[in-house]
mmCIF file with all atom_site columns, C-alpha atoms in Angstrom:
data_model
loop_
_atom_site.group_PDB
_atom_site.id
_atom_site.type_symbol
_atom_site.label_atom_id
_atom_site.label_alt_id
_atom_site.label_comp_id
_atom_site.label_asym_id
_atom_site.label_entity_id
_atom_site.label_seq_id
_atom_site.pdbx_PDB_ins_code
_atom_site.Cartn_x
_atom_site.Cartn_y
_atom_site.Cartn_z
_atom_site.occupancy
_atom_site.B_iso_or_equiv
_atom_site.pdbx_formal_charge
_atom_site.auth_seq_id
_atom_site.auth_comp_id
_atom_site.auth_asym_id
_atom_site.auth_atom_id
_atom_site.pdbx_PDB_model_num
ATOM 1   C CA . UNK U 1 1   ? 31.833  14.545  47.611 1.00 0.00 ? 1   UNK U CA 1
ATOM 2   C CA . UNK U 1 2   ? 28.796  12.428  46.760 1.00 0.00 ? 2   UNK U CA 1
ATOM 3   C CA . UNK U 1 3   ? 28.727  13.727  43.193 1.00 0.00 ? 3   UNK U CA 1
ATOM 4   C CA . UNK U 1 4   ? 31.740  11.518  42.390 1.00 0.00 ? 4   UNK U CA 1
ATOM 5   C CA . UNK U 1 5   ? 29.808  8.396   43.369 1.00 0.00 ? 5   UNK U CA 1
ATOM 6   C CA . UNK U 1 6   ? 26.287  9.262   42.228 1.00 0.00 ? 6   UNK U CA 1
ATOM 7   C CA . UNK U 1 7   ? 25.707  10.638  38.765 1.00 0.00 ? 7   UNK U CA 1
ATOM 8   C CA . UNK U 1 8   ? 21.971  11.240  38.400 1.00 0.00 ? 8   UNK U CA 1
ATOM 9   C CA . UNK U 1 9   ? 22.250  12.518  34.828 1.00 0.00 ? 9   UNK U CA 1
ATOM 10  C CA . UNK U 1 10  ? 23.767  9.325   33.400 1.00 0.00 ? 10  UNK U CA 1
ATOM 11  C CA . UNK U 1 11  ? 20.437  7.507   32.696 1.00 0.00 ? 11  UNK U CA 1
ATOM 12  C CA . UNK U 1 12  ? 19.169  10.553  30.787 1.00 0.00 ? 12  UNK U CA 1
ATOM 13  C CA . UNK U 1 13  ? 22.362  11.158  28.817 1.00 0.00 ? 13  UNK U CA 1
ATOM 14  C CA . UNK U 1 14  ? 21.117  9.343   25.689 1.00 0.00 ? 14  UNK U CA 1
ATOM 15  C CA . UNK U 1 15  ? 18.185  11.762  25.439 1.00 0.00 ? 15  UNK U CA 1
ATOM 16  C CA . UNK U 1 16  ? 20.319  14.911  25.414 1.00 0.00 ? 16  UNK U CA 1
ATOM 17  C CA . UNK U 1 17  ? 23.098  13.782  23.060 1.00 0.00 ? 17  UNK U CA 1
ATOM 18  C CA . UNK U 1 18  ? 23.154  14.420  19.337 1.00 0.00 ? 18  UNK U CA 1
ATOM 19  C CA . UNK U 1 19  ? 22.523  11.472  17.022 1.00 0.00 ? 19  UNK U CA 1
ATOM 20  C CA . UNK U 1 20  ? 25.678  9.534   16.224 1.00 0.00 ? 20  UNK U CA 1
ATOM 21  C CA . UNK U 1 21  ? 25.261  10.262  12.479 1.00 0.00 ? 21  UNK U CA 1
ATOM 22  C CA . UNK U 1 22  ? 25.355  14.033  13.083 1.00 0.00 ? 22  UNK U CA 1
ATOM 23  C CA . UNK U 1 23  ? 28.622  15.775  12.186 1.00 0.00 ? 23  UNK U CA 1
ATOM 24  C CA . UNK U 1 24  ? 28.678  19.559  12.819 1.00 0.00 ? 24  UNK U CA 1
ATOM 25  C CA . UNK U 1 25  ? 31.409  20.118  10.222 1.00 0.00 ? 25  UNK U CA 1
ATOM 26  C CA . UNK U 1 26  ? 29.342  18.469  7.499  1.00 0.00 ? 26  UNK U CA 1
ATOM 27  C CA . UNK U 1 27  ? 25.749  19.294  8.498  1.00 0.00 ? 27  UNK U CA 1
ATOM 28  C CA . UNK U 1 28  ? 26.147  22.718  10.097 1.00 0.00 ? 28  UNK U CA 1
ATOM 29  C CA . UNK U 1 29  ? 23.787  23.778  12.913 1.00 0.00 ? 29  UNK U CA 1
ATOM 30  C CA . UNK U 1 30  ? 21.763  20.947  14.428 1.00 0.00 ? 30  UNK U CA 1
ATOM 31  C CA . UNK U 1 31  ? 18.179  20.645  13.245 1.00 0.00 ? 31  UNK U CA 1
ATOM 32  C CA . UNK U 1 32  ? 16.060  18.261  15.370 1.00 0.00 ? 32  UNK U CA 1
ATOM 33  C CA . UNK U 1 33  ? 13.589  17.789  12.489 1.00 0.00 ? 33  UNK U CA 1
ATOM 34  C CA . UNK U 1 34  ? 16.207  16.363  10.094 1.00 0.00 ? 34  UNK U CA 1
ATOM 35  C CA . UNK U 1 35  ? 17.301  12.732  9.726  1.00 0.00 ? 35  UNK U CA 1
ATOM 36  C CA . UNK U 1 36  ? 21.102  12.583  9.613  1.00 0.00 ? 36  UNK U CA 1
ATOM 37  C CA . UNK U 1 37  ? 21.431  8.955   8.543  1.00 0.00 ? 37  UNK U CA 1
ATOM 38  C CA . UNK U 1 38  ? 22.073  7.643   5.050  1.00 0.00 ? 38  UNK U CA 1
ATOM 39  C CA . UNK U 1 39  ? 19.305  8.806   2.699  1.00 0.00 ? 39  UNK U CA 1
ATOM 40  C CA . UNK U 1 40  ? 17.264  5.945   1.254  1.00 0.00 ? 40  UNK U CA 1
ATOM 41  C CA . UNK U 1 41  ? 13.952  7.437   0.079  1.00 0.00 ? 41  UNK U CA 1
ATOM 42  C CA . UNK U 1 42  ? 10.919  5.295   -0.718 1.00 0.00 ? 42  UNK U CA 1
ATOM 43  C CA . UNK U 1 43  ? 10.376  7.230   -3.957 1.00 0.00 ? 43  UNK U CA 1
ATOM 44  C CA . UNK U 1 44  ? 13.495  5.642   -5.481 1.00 0.00 ? 44  UNK U CA 1
ATOM 45  C CA . UNK U 1 45  ? 12.531  2.052   -4.622 1.00 0.00 ? 45  UNK U CA 1
ATOM 46  C CA . UNK U 1 46  ? 11.186  -0.269  -7.300 1.00 0.00 ? 46  UNK U CA 1
ATOM 47  C CA . UNK U 1 47  ? 8.305   -2.591  -6.484 1.00 0.00 ? 47  UNK U CA 1
ATOM 48  C CA . UNK U 1 48  ? 10.523  -5.691  -6.601 1.00 0.00 ? 48  UNK U CA 1
ATOM 49  C CA . UNK U 1 49  ? 12.984  -4.147  -4.130 1.00 0.00 ? 49  UNK U CA 1
ATOM 50  C CA . UNK U 1 50  ? 10.336  -3.137  -1.595 1.00 0.00 ? 50  UNK U CA 1
ATOM 51  C CA . UNK U 1 51  ? 11.010  -6.149  0.677  1.00 0.00 ? 51  UNK U CA 1
ATOM 52  C CA . UNK U 1 52  ? 14.737  -5.378  0.790  1.00 0.00 ? 52  UNK U CA 1
ATOM 53  C CA . UNK U 1 53  ? 14.001  -1.712  1.510  1.00 0.00 ? 53  UNK U CA 1
ATOM 54  C CA . UNK U 1 54  ? 11.705  -2.657  4.403  1.00 0.00 ? 54  UNK U CA 1
ATOM 55  C CA . UNK U 1 55  ? 14.414  -5.021  5.676  1.00 0.00 ? 55  UNK U CA 1
ATOM 56  C CA . UNK U 1 56  ? 16.846  -2.095  5.913  1.00 0.00 ? 56  UNK U CA 1
ATOM 57  C CA . UNK U 1 57  ? 14.448  -0.083  8.108  1.00 0.00 ? 57  UNK U CA 1
ATOM 58  C CA . UNK U 1 58  ? 14.999  0.029   11.850 1.00 0.00 ? 58  UNK U CA 1
ATOM 59  C CA . UNK U 1 59  ? 11.773  -0.768  13.724 1.00 0.00 ? 59  UNK U CA 1
ATOM 60  C CA . UNK U 1 60  ? 13.208  -0.693  17.249 1.00 0.00 ? 60  UNK U CA 1
ATOM 61  C CA . UNK U 1 61  ? 11.519  1.430   19.912 1.00 0.00 ? 61  UNK U CA 1
ATOM 62  C CA . UNK U 1 62  ? 14.312  4.074   20.066 1.00 0.00 ? 62  UNK U CA 1
ATOM 63  C CA . UNK U 1 63  ? 14.185  4.435   16.278 1.00 0.00 ? 63  UNK U CA 1
ATOM 64  C CA . UNK U 1 64  ? 10.397  4.850   16.296 1.00 0.00 ? 64  UNK U CA 1
ATOM 65  C CA . UNK U 1 65  ? 10.695  7.370   19.150 1.00 0.00 ? 65  UNK U CA 1
ATOM 66  C CA . UNK U 1 66  ? 13.277  9.319   17.145 1.00 0.00 ? 66  UNK U CA 1
ATOM 67  C CA . UNK U 1 67  ? 11.067  9.288   14.049 1.00 0.00 ? 67  UNK U CA 1
ATOM 68  C CA . UNK U 1 68  ? 8.090   10.564  16.049 1.00 0.00 ? 68  UNK U CA 1
ATOM 69  C CA . UNK U 1 69  ? 10.281  13.242  17.622 1.00 0.00 ? 69  UNK U CA 1
ATOM 70  C CA . UNK U 1 70  ? 11.466  14.391  14.190 1.00 0.00 ? 70  UNK U CA 1
ATOM 71  C CA . UNK U 1 71  ? 7.859   14.495  12.969 1.00 0.00 ? 71  UNK U CA 1
ATOM 72  C CA . UNK U 1 72  ? 6.862   16.556  16.019 1.00 0.00 ? 72  UNK U CA 1
ATOM 73  C CA . UNK U 1 73  ? 9.703   19.002  15.389 1.00 0.00 ? 73  UNK U CA 1
ATOM 74  C CA . UNK U 1 74  ? 8.804   19.254  11.685 1.00 0.00 ? 74  UNK U CA 1
ATOM 75  C CA . UNK U 1 75  ? 5.192   20.067  12.589 1.00 0.00 ? 75  UNK U CA 1
ATOM 76  C CA . UNK U 1 76  ? 6.279   22.538  15.257 1.00 0.00 ? 76  UNK U CA 1
ATOM 77  C CA . UNK U 1 77  ? 8.701   24.385  12.976 1.00 0.00 ? 77  UNK U CA 1
ATOM 78  C CA . UNK U 1 78  ? 6.195   24.487  10.110 1.00 0.00 ? 78  UNK U CA 1
ATOM 79  C CA . UNK U 1 79  ? 2.934   25.373  11.872 1.00 0.00 ? 79  UNK U CA 1
ATOM 80  C CA . UNK U 1 80  ? 3.474   26.464  15.479 1.00 0.00 ? 80  UNK U CA 1
ATOM 81  C CA . UNK U 1 81  ? 6.617   28.611  15.454 1.00 0.00 ? 81  UNK U CA 1
ATOM 82  C CA . UNK U 1 82  ? 7.291   29.982  11.951 1.00 0.00 ? 82  UNK U CA 1
ATOM 83  C CA . UNK U 1 83  ? 8.427   33.538  11.310 1.00 0.00 ? 83  UNK U CA 1
ATOM 84  C CA . UNK U 1 84  ? 5.208   34.334  9.457  1.00 0.00 ? 84  UNK U CA 1
ATOM 85  C CA . UNK U 1 85  ? 2.530   32.381  11.303 1.00 0.00 ? 85  UNK U CA 1
ATOM 86  C CA . UNK U 1 86  ? -0.977  31.776  10.011 1.00 0.00 ? 86  UNK U CA 1
ATOM 87  C CA . UNK U 1 87  ? -4.116  30.178  11.416 1.00 0.00 ? 87  UNK U CA 1
ATOM 88  C CA . UNK U 1 88  ? -3.270  26.607  10.318 1.00 0.00 ? 88  UNK U CA 1
ATOM 89  C CA . UNK U 1 89  ? -2.326  25.482  13.828 1.00 0.00 ? 89  UNK U CA 1
ATOM 90  C CA . UNK U 1 90  ? -5.606  26.814  15.218 1.00 0.00 ? 90  UNK U CA 1
ATOM 91  C CA . UNK U 1 91  ? -7.594  24.973  12.532 1.00 0.00 ? 91  UNK U CA 1
ATOM 92  C CA . UNK U 1 92  ? -5.643  21.762  13.178 1.00 0.00 ? 92  UNK U CA 1
ATOM 93  C CA . UNK U 1 93  ? -6.357  22.058  16.901 1.00 0.00 ? 93  UNK U CA 1
ATOM 94  C CA . UNK U 1 94  ? -10.054 22.700  16.255 1.00 0.00 ? 94  UNK U CA 1
ATOM 95  C CA . UNK U 1 95  ? -10.307 19.719  13.870 1.00 0.00 ? 95  UNK U CA 1
ATOM 96  C CA . UNK U 1 96  ? -8.624  17.309  16.288 1.00 0.00 ? 96  UNK U CA 1
ATOM 97  C CA . UNK U 1 97  ? -10.716 18.570  19.205 1.00 0.00 ? 97  UNK U CA 1
ATOM 98  C CA . UNK U 1 98  ? -13.934 18.219  17.198 1.00 0.00 ? 98  UNK U CA 1
ATOM 99  C CA . UNK U 1 99  ? -13.013 14.714  16.042 1.00 0.00 ? 99  UNK U CA 1
ATOM 100 C CA . UNK U 1 100 ? -12.120 13.481  19.528 1.00 0.00 ? 100 UNK U CA 1
ATOM 101 C CA . UNK U 1 101 ? -15.279 14.982  21.024 1.00 0.00 ? 101 UNK U CA 1
ATOM 102 C CA . UNK U 1 102 ? -17.405 13.442  18.272 1.00 0.00 ? 102 UNK U CA 1
ATOM 103 C CA . UNK U 1 103 ? -16.052 9.967   18.969 1.00 0.00 ? 103 UNK U CA 1
ATOM 104 C CA . UNK U 1 104 ? -16.279 10.435  22.743 1.00 0.00 ? 104 UNK U CA 1
ATOM 105 C CA . UNK U 1 105 ? -19.940 11.478  22.596 1.00 0.00 ? 105 UNK U CA 1
ATOM 106 C CA . UNK U 1 106 ? -21.061 9.124   19.830 1.00 0.00 ? 106 UNK U CA 1
ATOM 107 C CA . UNK U 1 107 ? -19.361 5.946   21.045 1.00 0.00 ? 107 UNK U CA 1
ATOM 108 C CA . UNK U 1 108 ? -21.884 5.114   23.816 1.00 0.00 ? 108 UNK U CA 1
ATOM 109 C CA . UNK U 1 109 ? -24.753 5.538   21.346 1.00 0.00 ? 109 UNK U CA 1
ATOM 110 C CA . UNK U 1 110 ? -23.183 3.520   18.517 1.00 0.00 ? 110 UNK U CA 1
ATOM 111 C CA . UNK U 1 111 ? -21.324 0.779   20.374 1.00 0.00 ? 111 UNK U CA 1
ATOM 112 C CA . UNK U 1 112 ? -24.320 -1.562  20.217 1.00 0.00 ? 112 UNK U CA 1
ATOM 113 C CA . UNK U 1 113 ? -24.814 -1.026  16.483 1.00 0.00 ? 113 UNK U CA 1
ATOM 114 C CA . UNK U 1 114 ? -22.766 -3.801  14.921 1.00 0.00 ? 114 UNK U CA 1
ATOM 115 C CA . UNK U 1 115 ? -22.629 -5.200  11.456 1.00 0.00 ? 115 UNK U CA 1
ATOM 116 C CA . UNK U 1 116 ? -25.251 -7.918  11.647 1.00 0.00 ? 116 UNK U CA 1
ATOM 117 C CA . UNK U 1 117 ? -27.242 -9.781  9.057  1.00 0.00 ? 117 UNK U CA 1
ATOM 118 C CA . UNK U 1 118 ? -30.919 -9.801  9.855  1.00 0.00 ? 118 UNK U CA 1
ATOM 119 C CA . UNK U 1 119 ? -32.858 -12.596 8.179  1.00 0.00 ? 119 UNK U CA 1
#
């Protein structure tokens, strides 16, 4: 009886729906790594039209979140879960781990070394 009055899934509905540009009849099976909006690649933009191209971009937080989600899915489908996997994901993980550890251990030593002119 309470389920008629309280719908706990409503706030999360926007995260589980398909993008509004997605049409299953046109695009086929849904691919979370693909952008379904109007294609407007940077490679076809002339230098004089760069300001207009940037003006057409959507820099809102949901759009940035969607772009990061698509990038994550592209990386996952290419390196983590392909049919014929290789060691690229392991090397990426090792490189990121090494880089973060390097900065974490070297920062206390180097934080007092600033660009200064001694004269």
